[in-house]
């Protein structure tokens, strides 16, 4: 198959999933064409069968902002025709589901479109009145819809009332690539021997509640020695730094910035915090679980489908930092309990979320779209 993939390049889970899926498809012998306005941040090494077509920003004094949407549509038409693509896969509804639909009208033939919903494209941005009508229309216009969790599928139906099937295809992990492989020198560089390492990875948007991470960490440090490793960057960073300083934690926090490859950092961590307001899936949690890191996070959105409470981590109500710090301390101060959750986390990542299983589901879905077209 020749597959056109539309995704966002910015730091975020939907781009990661798009790139990983594309790589797996390429290894299965399919030709994968990424069509993006920016290079997806994890598309950082050569892989046979993988192509990148970047949308050029054509500027003209009349435009206050270059009309990226139309340029993306044109690029989809151009690539579809030049490479004789068989189908398009839009990751994140906005604007990709609409661009794929318009490209189908503008091009020589209308390709099947699979749209994968990732979370904020439904629960935050898509439901906003500025996007609602076009998002609903473009979701109905595509061939097939998938969501990354059962919660997101139900939420999509609740918000948009589409009345059409939404297949749940979970995000996945390659357990060979993501496995615990601790580097003692890295551990030593970031923490003392008796200190626990707590990690948080996100794009630091308000709904990630990174200030809660700092509060939880503060409460942990009152009971045991620990370091906090913050990976990522985003709008909440200034407030997070201010809070770290206010709590007197500046010597206990490492700011790692945006990192392409987090496996080495996860491999030295003792606990991952993900206290988001809502998380449709929580890919960072799954990456941690594959590296045997138990998760303490929010019982909201699709996160409980990934982090099964008591098996690979513990969950509490969003915003309940007292409860989350208590759960974190329970785990960190009890080696038997910690070990049980670490093993459970790895086991769940390896079995329920194994890439081989979910990539096959996508492949079957692609083939079924081709049969119908
Ligand atoms: O977290 C974000 O806002 C980024 C967003 C994205 O599209 O990159 O993440 C969403 O998609 C990820 C991959 O499917 C999920 O793991 C995240 O849970 C989801 N984020 C939210 O629902 C907040």
Coordinates of C-alpha atoms and ligand atoms in Angstrom, one line a residue:
X1 CA 0.0 0.0 0.0
X2 CA 1.0 3.6 -0.5
X3 CA -0.2 5.6 2.5
X4 CA -0.2 9.4 2.9
X5 CA 0.1 10.4 6.6
X6 CA -1.1 13.9 7.8
X7 CA 0.1 14.9 11.2
X8 CA 1.4 17.7 13.4
X9 CA 5.1 18.1 13.8
X10 CA 5.0 19.9 17.2
X11 CA 6.0 18.1 20.5
X12 CA 3.0 16.0 21.2
X13 CA 1.7 12.4 21.3
X14 CA -0.3 12.4 18.1
X15 CA 2.8 13.1 16.0
X16 CA 4.7 10.4 17.9
X17 CA 2.0 7.9 17.2
X18 CA 1.8 8.9 13.5
X19 CA 5.6 8.5 13.1
X20 CA 5.8 5.2 15.0
X21 CA 2.8 3.8 13.0
X22 CA 4.4 5.0 9.8
X23 CA 7.7 3.3 10.6
X24 CA 6.0 0.0 11.4
X25 CA 4.0 0.1 8.2
X26 CA 7.2 0.9 6.3
X27 CA 8.9 -2.1 7.8
X28 CA 6.0 -4.2 6.7
X29 CA 6.8 -3.2 3.1
X30 CA 4.3 -0.3 2.7
X31 CA 5.3 3.0 1.3
X32 CA 4.6 5.8 3.8
X33 CA 4.5 9.5 2.8
X34 CA 4.3 12.1 5.6
X35 CA 2.8 15.3 4.4
X36 CA 3.3 18.0 7.1
X37 CA 3.8 21.7 7.6
X38 CA 6.8 20.9 10.0
X39 CA 8.9 17.9 10.2
X40 CA 7.5 15.6 13.0
X41 CA 9.9 15.8 15.9
X42 CA 10.4 12.0 16.1
X43 CA 11.0 11.6 12.4
X44 CA 14.7 11.9 13.0
X45 CA 16.4 9.0 11.3
X46 CA 16.4 7.5 7.8
X47 CA 14.1 4.6 7.3
X48 CA 13.6 2.8 3.9
X49 CA 10.0 3.3 2.5
X50 CA 9.5 6.5 4.5
X51 CA 9.2 9.9 2.7
X52 CA 8.7 13.4 4.0
X53 CA 6.9 16.1 2.0
X54 CA 7.0 19.4 3.7
X55 CA 4.4 22.0 3.0
X56 CA 6.2 25.2 1.9
X57 CA 5.0 28.5 3.4
X58 CA 4.1 30.6 0.4
X59 CA 3.9 34.2 1.6
X60 CA 2.3 37.2 0.0
X61 CA 1.9 40.7 1.5
X62 CA -1.9 40.4 1.5
X63 CA -1.9 37.5 3.9
X64 CA -1.5 38.4 7.6
X65 CA -0.9 34.6 8.1
X66 CA 0.2 32.2 5.3
X67 CA -2.9 30.1 4.3
X68 CA -1.3 26.8 5.5
X69 CA -4.5 24.9 5.2
X70 CA -4.8 25.4 1.5
X71 CA -1.1 24.8 0.9
X72 CA -1.5 21.5 2.8
X73 CA -4.4 20.6 0.6
X74 CA -2.4 21.3 -2.5
X75 CA 0.5 19.3 -1.2
X76 CA -1.8 16.3 -0.5
X77 CA -3.2 16.5 -4.1
X78 CA 0.3 16.8 -5.5
X79 CA 1.8 13.9 -3.5
X80 CA -1.3 11.7 -4.0
X81 CA -1.0 12.1 -7.8
X82 CA 2.8 11.9 -8.1
X83 CA 3.1 8.7 -5.9
X84 CA -0.3 7.2 -6.7
X85 CA -1.3 7.0 -3.0
X86 CA -4.0 4.4 -2.0
X87 CA -5.2 6.1 1.1
X88 CA -4.8 9.0 3.5
X89 CA -4.5 8.7 7.3
X90 CA -5.2 12.0 9.2
X91 CA -3.9 12.0 12.7
X92 CA -5.6 14.7 14.8
X93 CA -8.8 15.9 13.3
X94 CA -7.9 19.6 13.0
X95 CA -7.2 20.5 10.3
X96 CA -6.1 17.2 8.8
X97 CA -9.6 15.6 8.4
X98 CA -10.8 18.7 6.6
X99 CA -7.6 19.0 4.4
X100 CA -8.0 15.3 3.4
X101 CA -11.6 15.9 2.5
X102 CA -10.9 19.0 0.4
X103 CA -7.9 17.3 -1.3
X104 CA -10.3 14.5 -2.3
X105 CA -12.6 17.1 -4.1
X106 CA -9.7 19.0 -5.6
X107 CA -7.6 16.0 -6.9
X108 CA -8.1 13.5 -9.6
X109 CA -9.7 10.9 -7.4
X110 CA -11.1 10.7 -3.9
X111 CA -8.9 8.6 -1.7
X112 CA -10.3 6.7 1.4
X113 CA -9.5 8.7 4.5
X114 CA -8.9 7.2 8.0
X115 CA -9.1 9.8 10.7
X116 CA -7.6 9.0 14.1
X117 CA -8.8 11.2 17.0
X118 CA -6.2 11.8 19.6
X119 CA -8.0 13.8 22.3
X120 CA -7.8 17.5 22.4
X121 CA -9.0 17.6 18.8
X122 CA -12.4 16.5 20.3
X123 CA -12.4 17.3 24.0
X124 CA -10.8 20.8 23.8
X125 CA -10.2 22.4 20.4
X126 CA -12.8 20.6 18.3
X127 CA -15.7 21.2 20.6
X128 CA -14.9 25.0 20.7
X129 CA -17.4 26.9 18.6
X130 CA -14.7 28.2 16.3
X131 CA -14.0 24.7 15.1
X132 CA -17.2 22.7 15.9
X133 CA -19.1 22.8 12.6
X134 CA -16.1 22.1 10.3
X135 CA -14.7 19.4 12.7
X136 CA -18.1 17.6 12.8
X137 CA -18.5 17.9 9.0
X138 CA -15.0 16.5 8.2
X139 CA -15.3 13.6 10.7
X140 CA -18.5 12.5 8.9
X141 CA -16.9 13.1 5.5
X142 CA -14.0 10.6 5.9
X143 CA -14.2 6.9 5.4
X144 CA -13.3 5.6 8.8
X145 CA -12.9 7.0 12.3
X146 CA -10.7 5.7 15.1
X147 CA -10.1 6.9 18.6
X148 CA -7.1 6.1 20.9
X149 CA -9.3 5.0 23.9
X150 CA -12.8 3.9 24.7
X151 CA -13.3 7.1 26.7
X152 CA -12.4 9.2 23.6
X153 CA -14.7 7.2 21.3
X154 CA -17.6 7.8 23.8
X155 CA -16.7 11.5 24.3
X156 CA -16.6 12.0 20.5
X157 CA -20.1 10.6 20.2
X158 CA -21.3 12.7 23.2
X159 CA -19.8 16.0 21.8
X160 CA -20.5 15.5 18.0
X161 CA -23.4 13.0 17.9
X162 CA -22.0 11.5 14.7
X163 CA -24.1 8.3 14.8
X164 CA -21.4 6.4 13.0
X165 CA -19.0 3.7 14.3
X166 CA -15.7 4.8 15.9
X167 CA -13.2 2.0 16.2
X168 CA -11.0 2.0 19.3
X169 CA -7.4 1.4 18.3
X170 CA -5.1 2.0 21.3
X171 CA -1.8 3.7 21.1
X172 CA 1.1 1.2 21.3
X173 CA 4.7 0.8 22.2
X174 CA 7.6 -1.2 20.8
X175 CA 8.7 -3.2 23.9
X176 CA 12.1 -4.0 22.3
X177 CA 12.9 -0.3 21.9
X178 CA 11.3 0.8 25.1
X179 CA 12.7 -1.3 27.9
X180 CA 14.6 -0.5 31.1
X181 CA 18.3 -0.1 30.4
X182 CA 19.6 2.0 33.3
X183 CA 22.8 4.0 32.7
X184 CA 24.5 4.3 36.2
X185 CA 26.5 7.4 35.0
X186 CA 23.3 9.2 34.0
X187 CA 21.6 8.2 37.3
X188 CA 24.6 9.5 39.3
X189 CA 24.6 12.7 37.3
X190 CA 21.0 13.4 38.2
X191 CA 20.6 12.1 41.7
X192 CA 22.4 10.9 44.8
X193 CA 22.4 7.2 45.7
X194 CA 19.7 7.5 48.3
X195 CA 17.5 9.8 46.3
X196 CA 14.4 8.7 44.3
X197 CA 13.9 10.0 40.8
X198 CA 10.5 11.3 39.9
X199 CA 9.8 12.1 36.2
X200 CA 7.2 14.1 34.3
X201 CA 7.0 14.4 30.5
X202 CA 4.6 16.6 28.7
X203 CA 4.1 19.7 26.5
X204 CA 3.5 21.8 29.6
X205 CA 0.0 23.0 28.5
X206 CA -2.4 24.0 31.3
X207 CA -4.4 20.8 31.1
X208 CA -1.3 18.8 32.1
X209 CA -1.4 20.5 35.5
X210 CA 2.4 20.6 35.8
X211 CA 2.1 22.8 38.9
X212 CA 0.4 19.8 40.6
X213 CA 3.6 17.8 39.7
X214 CA 5.6 20.4 41.7
X215 CA 3.1 20.3 44.7
X216 CA 3.2 16.5 44.7
X217 CA 7.0 16.5 44.5
X218 CA 7.2 19.0 47.3
X219 CA 5.1 16.7 49.6
X220 CA 7.3 13.7 48.6
X221 CA 10.5 15.6 49.5
X222 CA 9.1 16.2 53.0
X223 CA 9.2 12.4 53.6
X224 CA 12.1 11.2 51.6
X225 CA 15.0 12.4 49.5
X226 CA 14.1 12.8 45.8
X227 CA 14.9 14.6 42.6
X228 CA 12.4 15.8 39.9
X229 CA 13.2 15.4 36.2
X230 CA 11.0 17.6 34.0
X231 CA 11.0 16.7 30.3
X232 CA 9.4 19.0 27.8
X233 CA 8.5 22.6 27.5
X234 CA 5.4 24.8 26.9
X235 CA 3.3 27.7 28.1
X236 CA 3.1 26.5 31.8
X237 CA 6.9 26.5 32.2
X238 CA 7.3 30.0 33.6
X239 CA 4.6 29.4 36.3
X240 CA 6.2 26.0 37.0
X241 CA 9.7 27.5 37.5
X242 CA 8.2 30.2 39.8
X243 CA 6.5 27.6 41.9
X244 CA 9.7 25.5 42.1
X245 CA 11.5 28.5 43.4
X246 CA 8.7 29.5 45.8
X247 CA 8.8 26.0 47.3
X248 CA 12.6 26.2 47.7
X249 CA 13.0 23.2 45.4
X250 CA 15.4 24.7 42.8
X251 CA 18.3 22.5 43.7
X252 CA 16.2 19.3 43.4
X253 CA 14.7 19.9 39.9
X254 CA 16.3 19.1 36.6
X255 CA 14.8 20.8 33.5
X256 CA 15.7 18.6 30.6
X257 CA 13.8 20.6 27.9
X258 CA 12.2 18.9 24.8
X259 CA 13.8 15.5 24.3
X260 CA 13.3 13.3 21.2
X261 CA 14.2 10.1 22.9
X262 CA 13.1 9.6 26.5
X263 CA 14.0 5.9 27.1
X264 CA 17.3 6.7 28.9
X265 CA 15.6 9.1 31.3
X266 CA 12.7 6.8 31.9
X267 CA 15.2 3.9 32.6
X268 CA 16.6 5.7 35.7
X269 CA 13.2 6.9 37.0
X270 CA 11.4 5.4 40.1
X271 CA 8.0 7.0 39.5
X272 CA 6.2 8.9 36.7
X273 CA 3.7 11.6 37.5
X274 CA 0.8 12.4 35.1
X275 CA -1.8 14.4 37.0
X276 CA -3.5 15.9 33.9
X277 CA -6.9 17.4 34.0
X278 CA -7.9 14.9 31.3
X279 CA -5.8 12.6 29.1
X280 CA -7.4 10.7 26.2
X281 CA -4.7 8.1 26.5
X282 CA -1.4 9.3 28.1
X283 CA 1.4 8.0 25.8
X284 CA 4.0 9.3 28.3
X285 CA 2.6 6.9 30.9
X286 CA 2.8 4.0 28.5
X287 CA 6.4 4.8 27.6
X288 CA 7.2 4.9 31.3
X289 CA 5.4 1.6 32.0
X290 CA 7.4 -0.1 29.2
X291 CA 10.5 1.0 31.1
X292 CA 9.2 -0.4 34.4
X293 CA 8.2 2.9 35.9
X294 CA 5.0 2.9 38.0
X295 CA 2.6 5.8 37.3
X296 CA 0.7 8.0 39.7
X297 CA -1.8 10.1 37.8
X298 CA -5.4 11.2 37.3
X299 CA -8.4 9.0 37.3
X300 CA -9.9 10.8 34.3
X301 CA -10.4 10.5 30.5
X302 CA -8.7 7.4 29.0
X303 CA -5.8 7.2 31.5
X304 CA -7.5 4.5 33.6
X305 CA -7.7 2.3 30.4
X306 CA -3.8 2.5 30.2
X307 CA -2.8 2.7 33.9
X308 CA -4.9 0.0 35.5
X309 CA -5.1 1.0 39.2
X310 CA -3.1 -1.3 41.4
X311 CA -1.6 -3.2 38.5
X312 CA 0.9 -0.7 37.0
X313 CA 0.3 2.5 39.0
X314 CA -2.3 4.3 41.2
X315 CA -4.8 7.0 40.2
X316 CA -6.6 9.7 42.1
X317 CA -9.1 12.5 41.3
X318 CA -7.5 15.3 39.1
X319 CA -6.3 18.1 41.4
X320 CA -6.1 15.9 44.5
X321 CA -2.4 16.5 45.1
X322 CA -2.5 15.3 48.7
X323 CA -3.9 11.9 47.7
X324 CA -1.4 11.7 44.8
X325 CA 1.5 12.4 47.0
X326 CA 0.3 9.8 49.5
X327 CA 0.0 7.2 46.8
X328 CA 3.5 8.2 45.5
X329 CA 5.0 7.8 48.9
X330 CA 3.2 4.4 49.4
X331 CA 4.9 3.2 46.3
X332 CA 8.3 4.8 46.9
X333 CA 8.7 3.7 50.5
X334 CA 7.7 0.1 50.0
X335 CA 10.2 -1.8 47.7
X336 CA 8.0 -4.9 47.4
X337 CA 5.0 -2.8 46.3
X338 CA 7.2 -0.8 44.0
X339 CA 8.6 -4.0 42.4
X340 CA 5.1 -5.4 41.9
X341 CA 3.9 -2.3 40.1
X342 CA 7.1 -2.0 38.0
X343 CA 6.6 -5.6 36.8
X344 CA 2.9 -5.1 36.3
X345 CA 3.6 -1.9 34.3
X346 CA 6.1 -3.7 32.0
X347 CA 3.8 -6.6 31.6
X348 CA 0.8 -4.5 30.6
X349 CA 2.9 -2.4 28.1
X350 CA 4.3 -5.6 26.6
X351 CA 1.0 -7.4 26.2
X352 CA -2.0 -5.1 26.0
X353 CA -0.2 -2.3 24.2
X354 CA 2.2 -4.2 22.1
X355 CA 2.9 -2.4 18.8
X356 CA 2.6 -5.6 16.7
X357 CA -1.0 -6.0 17.8
X358 CA -2.3 -2.5 17.2
X359 CA -0.3 -1.9 14.0
X360 CA -2.0 -5.0 12.6
X361 CA -5.3 -3.5 13.5
X362 CA -4.5 -0.4 11.5
X363 CA -3.3 -2.4 8.6
X364 CA -6.5 -4.4 8.5
X365 CA -8.5 -1.2 8.7
X366 CA -6.5 0.2 5.7
X367 CA -7.2 -3.0 3.7
X368 CA -10.9 -2.9 4.5
X369 CA -11.0 0.8 3.3
X370 CA -9.4 -0.2 0.0
X371 CA -11.8 -3.0 -0.6
X372 CA -14.7 -0.6 -0.2
X373 CA -13.4 2.1 -2.5
Ligands
LIG1 O1 -1.3 16.4 25.0 C1 -1.5 17.1 24.0 O2 -2.2 18.1 24.1 C2 -1.0 16.6 22.7 C3 -1.9 15.6 22.1 C4 -1.4 15.4 20.7 O3 -2.3 15.3 19.9 O4 -0.3 15.4 20.4 O5 -1.9 14.5 22.9 C5 -3.1 13.6 22.8 O6 -2.7 12.5 21.9 C6 -1.8 11.6 22.5 C7 -1.5 10.5 21.5 O7 -2.7 9.8 21.1 C8 -2.4 11.0 23.8 O8 -1.5 10.1 24.4 C9 -2.7 12.2 24.8 O9 -3.3 11.6 25.9 C10 -3.5 13.2 24.1 N1 -3.6 14.4 25.0 C11 -4.7 14.7 25.7 O10 -5.8 14.1 25.6 C12 -4.6 15.9 26.6

